[in-house]
PDB file of C-alpha atoms and ligand atoms in Angstrom:
ATOM      1  CA  MET A 948     -34.905 -25.355  53.556  1.00 59.00           C
ATOM      2  CA  SER A 949     -36.937 -27.993  52.648  1.00 63.00           C
ATOM      3  CA  PHE A 950     -39.873 -27.721  49.911  1.00 66.00           C
ATOM      4  CA  SER A 951     -43.118 -29.671  50.333  1.00 74.00           C
ATOM      5  CA  THR A 952     -43.436 -29.907  46.198  1.00 93.00           C
ATOM      6  CA  LEU A 953     -40.055 -28.994  44.607  1.00 97.00           C
ATOM      7  CA  ASN A 954     -41.112 -26.978  41.640  1.00 98.00           C
ATOM      8  CA  LEU A 955     -38.820 -27.192  38.682  1.00 98.00           C
ATOM      9  CA  VAL A 956     -37.781 -25.970  35.332  1.00 99.00           C
ATOM     10  CA  VAL A 957     -35.910 -28.445  33.195  1.00 99.00           C
ATOM     11  CA  LEU A 958     -34.054 -27.657  29.884  1.00 98.00           C
ATOM     12  CA  ILE A 959     -33.476 -30.558  27.392  1.00 98.00           C
ATOM     13  CA  SER A 960     -31.863 -30.017  23.660  1.00 98.00           C
ATOM     14  CA  GLY A 961     -32.543 -33.539  22.433  1.00 98.00           C
ATOM     15  CA  ARG A 962     -33.793 -37.420  23.493  1.00 98.00           C
ATOM     16  CA  GLY A 963     -35.252 -36.084  27.326  1.00 98.00           C
ATOM     17  CA  SER A 964     -34.276 -39.658  28.667  1.00 98.00           C
ATOM     18  CA  ASN A 965     -33.356 -38.176  31.794  1.00 98.00           C
ATOM     19  CA  LEU A 966     -36.343 -36.029  32.041  1.00 98.00           C
ATOM     20  CA  GLN A 967     -38.723 -39.110  31.064  1.00 98.00           C
ATOM     21  CA  ALA A 968     -37.025 -40.373  34.621  1.00 98.00           C
ATOM     22  CA  ILE A 969     -37.812 -37.071  36.267  1.00 98.00           C
ATOM     23  CA  LEU A 970     -41.399 -37.616  35.686  1.00 98.00           C
ATOM     24  CA  GLU A 971     -42.136 -41.162  36.382  1.00 98.00           C
ATOM     25  CA  ALA A 972     -40.233 -40.146  39.532  1.00 98.00           C
ATOM     26  CA  ILE A 973     -42.963 -37.797  40.206  1.00 98.00           C
ATOM     27  CA  ALA A 974     -45.425 -40.051  38.616  1.00 98.00           C
ATOM     28  CA  GLN A 975     -44.846 -42.900  41.273  1.00 98.00           C
ATOM     29  CA  GLN A 976     -44.880 -40.070  44.241  1.00 96.00           C
ATOM     30  CA  THR A 977     -40.916 -41.056  44.981  1.00 97.00           C
ATOM     31  CA  LEU A 978     -40.430 -37.508  43.612  1.00 98.00           C
ATOM     32  CA  HIS A 979     -42.400 -34.750  45.915  1.00 97.00           C
ATOM     33  CA  ALA A 980     -41.871 -32.308  42.720  1.00 98.00           C
ATOM     34  CA  ARG A 981     -43.304 -31.010  39.704  1.00 98.00           C
ATOM     35  CA  ILE A 982     -42.301 -29.890  36.441  1.00 98.00           C
ATOM     36  CA  SER A 983     -43.895 -25.583  35.739  1.00 98.00           C
ATOM     37  CA  LEU A 984     -42.095 -25.896  32.592  1.00 98.00           C
ATOM     38  CA  VAL A 985     -39.819 -28.137  30.093  1.00 99.00           C
ATOM     39  CA  ILE A 986     -37.756 -25.612  27.522  1.00 99.00           C
ATOM     40  CA  SER A 987     -35.577 -27.115  24.823  1.00 98.00           C
ATOM     41  CA  ASN A 988     -33.159 -25.241  22.385  1.00 98.00           C
ATOM     42  CA  ASN A 989     -33.862 -27.453  19.981  1.00 98.00           C
ATOM     43  CA  PRO A 990     -37.568 -27.390  18.475  1.00 98.00           C
ATOM     44  CA  ALA A 991     -37.193 -31.088  17.111  1.00 98.00           C
ATOM     45  CA  ALA A 992     -36.072 -32.798  20.713  1.00 98.00           C
ATOM     46  CA  VAL A 993     -37.599 -35.908  21.359  1.00 98.00           C
ATOM     47  CA  GLY A 994     -37.895 -34.764  25.038  1.00 98.00           C
ATOM     48  CA  LEU A 995     -40.433 -31.982  23.871  1.00 98.00           C
ATOM     49  CA  ASP A 996     -42.974 -34.878  23.326  1.00 98.00           C
ATOM     50  CA  ARG A 997     -42.345 -37.138  26.460  1.00 98.00           C
ATOM     51  CA  ALA A 998     -42.864 -33.774  28.304  1.00 98.00           C
ATOM     52  CA  ARG A 999     -46.401 -32.986  26.243  1.00 98.00           C
ATOM     53  CA  LYS A1000     -47.277 -36.656  26.986  1.00 98.00           C
ATOM     54  CA  ALA A1001     -47.043 -36.070  30.656  1.00 98.00           C
ATOM     55  CA  GLY A1002     -49.363 -33.052  29.899  1.00 98.00           C
ATOM     56  CA  VAL A1003     -46.189 -30.661  31.082  1.00 98.00           C
ATOM     57  CA  ALA A1004     -45.469 -27.192  29.466  1.00 98.00           C
ATOM     58  CA  VAL A1005     -43.150 -26.812  27.149  1.00 98.00           C
ATOM     59  CA  ALA A1006     -41.449 -23.700  25.313  1.00 98.00           C
ATOM     60  CA  VAL A1007     -38.788 -23.703  22.899  1.00 98.00           C
ATOM     61  CA  VAL A1008     -36.289 -21.075  22.593  1.00 98.00           C
ATOM     62  CA  ASP A1009     -33.763 -21.725  20.054  1.00 98.00           C
ATOM     63  CA  HIS A1010     -30.936 -20.219  20.083  1.00 98.00           C
ATOM     64  CA  ARG A1011     -30.301 -20.136  16.021  1.00 98.00           C
ATOM     65  CA  HIS A1012     -33.242 -17.082  16.414  1.00 98.00           C
ATOM     66  CA  TYR A1013     -30.776 -15.014  18.498  1.00 98.00           C
ATOM     67  CA  ALA A1014     -28.264 -12.357  17.193  1.00 98.00           C
ATOM     68  CA  THR A1015     -25.881 -12.931  20.140  1.00 97.00           C
ATOM     69  CA  ARG A1016     -25.582 -15.990  23.163  1.00 96.00           C
ATOM     70  CA  MET A1017     -26.622 -13.096  25.505  1.00 97.00           C
ATOM     71  CA  ASP A1018     -30.102 -12.052  23.976  1.00 98.00           C
ATOM     72  CA  PHE A1019     -30.573 -16.105  23.878  1.00 98.00           C
ATOM     73  CA  GLU A1020     -29.592 -16.493  27.618  1.00 98.00           C
ATOM     74  CA  ASN A1021     -32.480 -13.136  28.835  1.00 98.00           C
ATOM     75  CA  ALA A1022     -34.643 -14.797  26.554  1.00 98.00           C
ATOM     76  CA  LEU A1023     -33.977 -17.945  28.207  1.00 98.00           C
ATOM     77  CA  GLN A1024     -34.070 -16.268  31.810  1.00 98.00           C
ATOM     78  CA  ILE A1025     -37.870 -14.908  30.902  1.00 98.00           C
ATOM     79  CA  ALA A1026     -38.980 -18.117  30.180  1.00 98.00           C
ATOM     80  CA  ILE A1027     -37.415 -19.638  33.229  1.00 98.00           C
ATOM     81  CA  ASP A1028     -38.136 -16.985  35.857  1.00 98.00           C
ATOM     82  CA  ALA A1029     -42.119 -16.802  34.949  1.00 98.00           C
ATOM     83  CA  GLN A1030     -41.977 -20.232  36.990  1.00 98.00           C
ATOM     84  CA  ALA A1031     -40.025 -19.152  39.968  1.00 98.00           C
ATOM     85  CA  PRO A1032     -38.778 -22.727  39.845  1.00 98.00           C
ATOM     86  CA  ASP A1033     -36.406 -23.642  43.108  1.00 98.00           C
ATOM     87  CA  LEU A1034     -34.323 -25.614  40.886  1.00 98.00           C
ATOM     88  CA  ILE A1035     -33.519 -25.601  37.343  1.00 98.00           C
ATOM     89  CA  VAL A1036     -32.178 -29.000  35.827  1.00 99.00           C
ATOM     90  CA  LEU A1037     -30.155 -29.165  33.232  1.00 98.00           C
ATOM     91  CA  ALA A1038     -31.061 -32.531  31.200  1.00 98.00           C
ATOM     92  CA  GLY A1039     -28.965 -33.079  28.194  1.00 98.00           C
ATOM     93  CA  PHE A1040     -29.078 -29.511  27.622  1.00 98.00           C
ATOM     94  CA  MET A1041     -26.072 -28.761  24.968  1.00 96.00           C
ATOM     95  CA  ARG A1042     -25.445 -25.434  24.798  1.00 96.00           C
ATOM     96  CA  VAL A1043     -22.673 -23.721  27.097  1.00 94.00           C
ATOM     97  CA  LEU A1044     -24.074 -20.994  29.371  1.00 97.00           C
ATOM     98  CA  GLY A1045     -22.242 -17.866  29.993  1.00 97.00           C
ATOM     99  CA  ALA A1046     -21.262 -16.244  33.308  1.00 97.00           C
ATOM    100  CA  ASP A1047     -23.259 -14.142  33.861  1.00 97.00           C
ATOM    101  CA  PHE A1048     -26.636 -16.482  33.498  1.00 98.00           C
ATOM    102  CA  VAL A1049     -24.994 -19.035  35.677  1.00 98.00           C
ATOM    103  CA  ARG A1050     -24.337 -16.743  38.488  1.00 97.00           C
ATOM    104  CA  TYR A1051     -27.760 -15.265  38.225  1.00 98.00           C
ATOM    105  CA  TYR A1052     -29.401 -18.589  39.297  1.00 98.00           C
ATOM    106  CA  ARG A1053     -26.311 -19.308  41.275  1.00 97.00           C
ATOM    107  CA  GLY A1054     -27.162 -22.861  43.942  1.00 97.00           C
ATOM    108  CA  ARG A1055     -30.051 -23.133  41.634  1.00 98.00           C
ATOM    109  CA  LEU A1056     -29.173 -24.455  38.354  1.00 98.00           C
ATOM    110  CA  VAL A1057     -27.800 -28.666  38.733  1.00 98.00           C
ATOM    111  CA  ASN A1058     -26.484 -30.523  35.429  1.00 98.00           C
ATOM    112  CA  ILE A1059     -26.163 -33.993  34.471  1.00 98.00           C
ATOM    113  CA  HIS A1060     -22.892 -34.866  32.781  1.00 98.00           C
ATOM    114  CA  PRO A1061     -21.760 -39.151  31.814  1.00 98.00           C
ATOM    115  CA  SER A1062     -19.004 -39.116  33.776  1.00 98.00           C
ATOM    116  CA  LEU A1063     -17.067 -39.641  37.303  1.00 98.00           C
ATOM    117  CA  LEU A1064     -16.488 -35.312  37.308  1.00 98.00           C
ATOM    118  CA  PRO A1065     -13.551 -34.411  37.724  1.00 98.00           C
ATOM    119  CA  ALA A1066     -12.303 -36.743  35.135  1.00 98.00           C
ATOM    120  CA  TYR A1067     -13.842 -36.217  31.543  1.00 98.00           C
ATOM    121  CA  PRO A1068     -15.243 -32.727  31.119  1.00 98.00           C
ATOM    122  CA  GLY A1069     -16.771 -32.429  28.080  1.00 97.00           C
ATOM    123  CA  LEU A1070     -17.982 -34.574  25.386  1.00 96.00           C
ATOM    124  CA  ASN A1071     -17.529 -38.184  23.756  1.00 98.00           C
ATOM    125  CA  THR A1072     -16.979 -39.060  27.853  1.00 98.00           C
ATOM    126  CA  HIS A1073     -17.608 -43.030  27.345  1.00 98.00           C
ATOM    127  CA  ALA A1074     -15.134 -43.212  24.190  1.00 98.00           C
ATOM    128  CA  ARG A1075     -12.142 -41.441  26.297  1.00 98.00           C
ATOM    129  CA  ALA A1076     -13.058 -43.743  29.523  1.00 98.00           C
ATOM    130  CA  LEU A1077     -12.712 -46.731  27.280  1.00 98.00           C
ATOM    131  CA  ALA A1078      -9.457 -45.909  25.588  1.00 97.00           C
ATOM    132  CA  ALA A1079      -7.994 -44.779  28.548  1.00 98.00           C
ATOM    133  CA  GLY A1080      -8.423 -47.973  30.409  1.00 97.00           C
ATOM    134  CA  GLU A1081     -11.114 -46.978  33.015  1.00 98.00           C
ATOM    135  CA  LYS A1082     -12.415 -49.722  35.595  1.00 98.00           C
ATOM    136  CA  GLU A1083     -14.922 -47.794  37.008  1.00 98.00           C
ATOM    137  CA  HIS A1084     -17.149 -44.999  34.949  1.00 98.00           C
ATOM    138  CA  GLY A1085     -20.259 -43.098  35.984  1.00 98.00           C
ATOM    139  CA  ALA A1086     -22.043 -40.029  36.082  1.00 98.00           C
ATOM    140  CA  THR A1087     -22.076 -37.049  37.946  1.00 98.00           C
ATOM    141  CA  VAL A1088     -24.861 -34.194  39.349  1.00 98.00           C
ATOM    142  CA  HIS A1089     -23.217 -31.321  40.109  1.00 98.00           C
ATOM    143  CA  PHE A1090     -24.157 -27.628  40.868  1.00 98.00           C
ATOM    144  CA  VAL A1091     -23.134 -25.345  37.885  1.00 98.00           C
ATOM    145  CA  THR A1092     -20.576 -22.695  37.916  1.00 97.00           C
ATOM    146  CA  PRO A1093     -19.227 -20.865  35.120  1.00 95.00           C
ATOM    147  CA  GLU A1094     -16.603 -23.537  34.433  1.00 95.00           C
ATOM    148  CA  VAL A1095     -18.027 -26.130  32.520  1.00 94.00           C
ATOM    149  CA  ASP A1096     -18.755 -29.273  34.341  1.00 95.00           C
ATOM    150  CA  GLY A1097     -16.813 -27.788  37.238  1.00 96.00           C
ATOM    151  CA  GLY A1098     -19.005 -27.004  39.693  1.00 97.00           C
ATOM    152  CA  PRO A1099     -19.763 -28.946  43.055  1.00 98.00           C
ATOM    153  CA  ILE A1100     -20.299 -31.975  43.069  1.00 98.00           C
ATOM    154  CA  ILE A1101     -23.438 -33.543  44.718  1.00 98.00           C
ATOM    155  CA  ALA A1102     -23.504 -37.323  43.851  1.00 98.00           C
ATOM    156  CA  GLN A1103     -22.192 -39.425  41.619  1.00 98.00           C
ATOM    157  CA  ALA A1104     -23.517 -43.333  39.949  1.00 98.00           C
ATOM    158  CA  ARG A1105     -20.505 -45.605  39.334  1.00 98.00           C
ATOM    159  CA  VAL A1106     -20.822 -48.123  37.208  1.00 98.00           C
ATOM    160  CA  PRO A1107     -17.894 -51.293  36.250  1.00 98.00           C
ATOM    161  CA  VAL A1108     -16.329 -51.094  32.739  1.00 98.00           C
ATOM    162  CA  LEU A1109     -16.450 -54.397  31.677  1.00 97.00           C
ATOM    163  CA  PRO A1110     -13.480 -56.489  29.648  1.00 94.00           C
ATOM    164  CA  ASP A1111     -15.738 -56.566  26.271  1.00 94.00           C
ATOM    165  CA  ASP A1112     -17.496 -52.575  26.273  1.00 97.00           C
ATOM    166  CA  THR A1113     -17.992 -51.175  23.402  1.00 98.00           C
ATOM    167  CA  VAL A1114     -19.118 -47.776  23.473  1.00 98.00           C
ATOM    168  CA  GLU A1115     -22.873 -48.294  23.336  1.00 98.00           C
ATOM    169  CA  ARG A1116     -22.938 -51.112  26.047  1.00 98.00           C
ATOM    170  CA  LEU A1117     -21.136 -48.674  27.997  1.00 98.00           C
ATOM    171  CA  ALA A1118     -23.269 -45.672  27.429  1.00 98.00           C
ATOM    172  CA  GLN A1119     -26.251 -47.476  27.910  1.00 98.00           C
ATOM    173  CA  ARG A1120     -25.292 -49.016  31.381  1.00 98.00           C
ATOM    174  CA  VAL A1121     -24.164 -45.276  33.009  1.00 98.00           C
ATOM    175  CA  LEU A1122     -27.548 -44.105  31.143  1.00 98.00           C
ATOM    176  CA  HIS A1123     -29.264 -46.377  33.421  1.00 98.00           C
ATOM    177  CA  ALA A1124     -27.662 -44.875  36.191  1.00 98.00           C
ATOM    178  CA  GLU A1125     -28.301 -41.702  35.602  1.00 98.00           C
ATOM    179  CA  HIS A1126     -31.834 -42.413  35.411  1.00 98.00           C
ATOM    180  CA  VAL A1127     -31.592 -43.526  39.100  1.00 98.00           C
ATOM    181  CA  LEU A1128     -29.182 -40.923  39.846  1.00 98.00           C
ATOM    182  CA  LEU A1129     -31.235 -37.915  38.736  1.00 98.00           C
ATOM    183  CA  PRO A1130     -34.458 -38.067  40.396  1.00 98.00           C
ATOM    184  CA  HIS A1131     -32.966 -39.357  43.780  1.00 98.00           C
ATOM    185  CA  VAL A1132     -30.711 -36.132  43.803  1.00 98.00           C
ATOM    186  CA  LEU A1133     -33.415 -34.063  43.148  1.00 98.00           C
ATOM    187  CA  GLU A1134     -36.049 -35.796  46.383  1.00 98.00           C
ATOM    188  CA  ASP A1135     -32.629 -34.853  48.417  1.00 97.00           C
ATOM    189  CA  PHE A1136     -33.424 -31.243  47.240  1.00 97.00           C
ATOM    190  CA  ALA A1137     -37.076 -31.839  47.507  1.00 96.00           C
ATOM    191  CA  GLN A1138     -36.450 -32.978  51.791  1.00 96.00           C
ATOM    192  CA  GLY A1139     -33.747 -29.769  52.105  1.00 95.00           C
ATOM    193  CA  ARG A1140     -30.622 -32.455  52.400  1.00 96.00           C
ATOM    194  CA  VAL A1141     -28.240 -30.900  49.687  1.00 97.00           C
ATOM    195  CA  ARG A1142     -26.737 -27.075  50.665  1.00 94.00           C
ATOM    196  CA  TYR A1143     -24.391 -24.985  48.241  1.00 95.00           C
ATOM    197  CA  PRO A1144     -21.242 -24.962  49.276  1.00 93.00           C
ATOM    198  CA  SER A1145     -20.654 -21.805  50.966  1.00 88.00           C
ATOM    199  CA  ASP A1146     -17.014 -21.484  49.580  1.00 89.00           C
ATOM    200  CA  ALA A1147     -18.214 -22.193  46.354  1.00 90.00           C
ATOM    201  CA  PRO A1148     -18.129 -19.554  43.490  1.00 86.00           C
TER     202      PRO A1148
HETATM  203  C1  GRF B 124     -27.503 -37.473  29.293  1.00 92.89           C
HETATM  204  O1  GRF B 124     -26.523 -38.690  29.098  1.00 92.89           O
HETATM  205  C2  GRF B 124     -26.521 -36.576  30.233  1.00 92.89           C
HETATM  206  O2  GRF B 124     -25.570 -36.860  31.595  1.00 92.89           O
HETATM  207  C3  GRF B 124     -25.893 -35.663  29.501  1.00 92.89           C
HETATM  208  O3  GRF B 124     -26.653 -35.477  28.097  1.00 92.89           O
HETATM  209  C4  GRF B 124     -27.335 -36.836  28.247  1.00 92.89           C
HETATM  210  C5  GRF B 124     -28.670 -36.682  27.784  1.00 92.89           C
HETATM  211  O4  GRF B 124     -29.403 -37.444  27.747  1.00 92.89           O
HETATM  212  N1  GRF B 124     -25.743 -34.250  29.767  1.00 92.89           N
HETATM  213  P1  GRF B 124     -31.204 -37.290  27.557  1.00 92.89           P
HETATM  214  O5  GRF B 124     -31.214 -36.255  26.698  1.00 92.89           O
HETATM  215  O6  GRF B 124     -31.607 -37.597  29.088  1.00 92.89           O
HETATM  216  O7  GRF B 124     -31.549 -38.617  27.279  1.00 92.89           O
END
């Protein structure tokens, strides 16, 4: 299936620099997509301002206002489904999503993670890669399955780890690579070049 204009909903929790990269790629017409809604669980997320500046609709679904994770995820689902998106992009969304939610969006939910998965799932990836003496690090865009950071890999960007690297320098290099990788992968979706593996959960 290919989409003339891919309809995206983007979920964020903070800085939103990957969201910015998507917005810029759309503006430059290297990504044939539109963002119908940006949703943040964090009302103070800087990324919300980035969306507003670009004229994109925003919604806050604050997890702290819901008694259970299921209530929170139901509210998220209602907000997402109102846009009938082709793809939901987790771009620095810092809540773990439950299995029912993830299965409901099977094949339509993607995440960007700052490591070369399956290496370093979870948090503090740059510090862990540095401590382990890795020569190479990077970022991964993958389909989301109930296993956190464990779904089918769509694409990766590799960066070298340099001898004098600090966590900050390495993080910066990986982030720069993310900003190229994510819009690129989304354009692959727009062009119908990405398929959910039939044997994936
Ligand atoms: C990125 O490193 C992304 O890989 C991870 O969270 C970070 C989000 O950064 N999931 P930003 O909010 O896009 O600037």
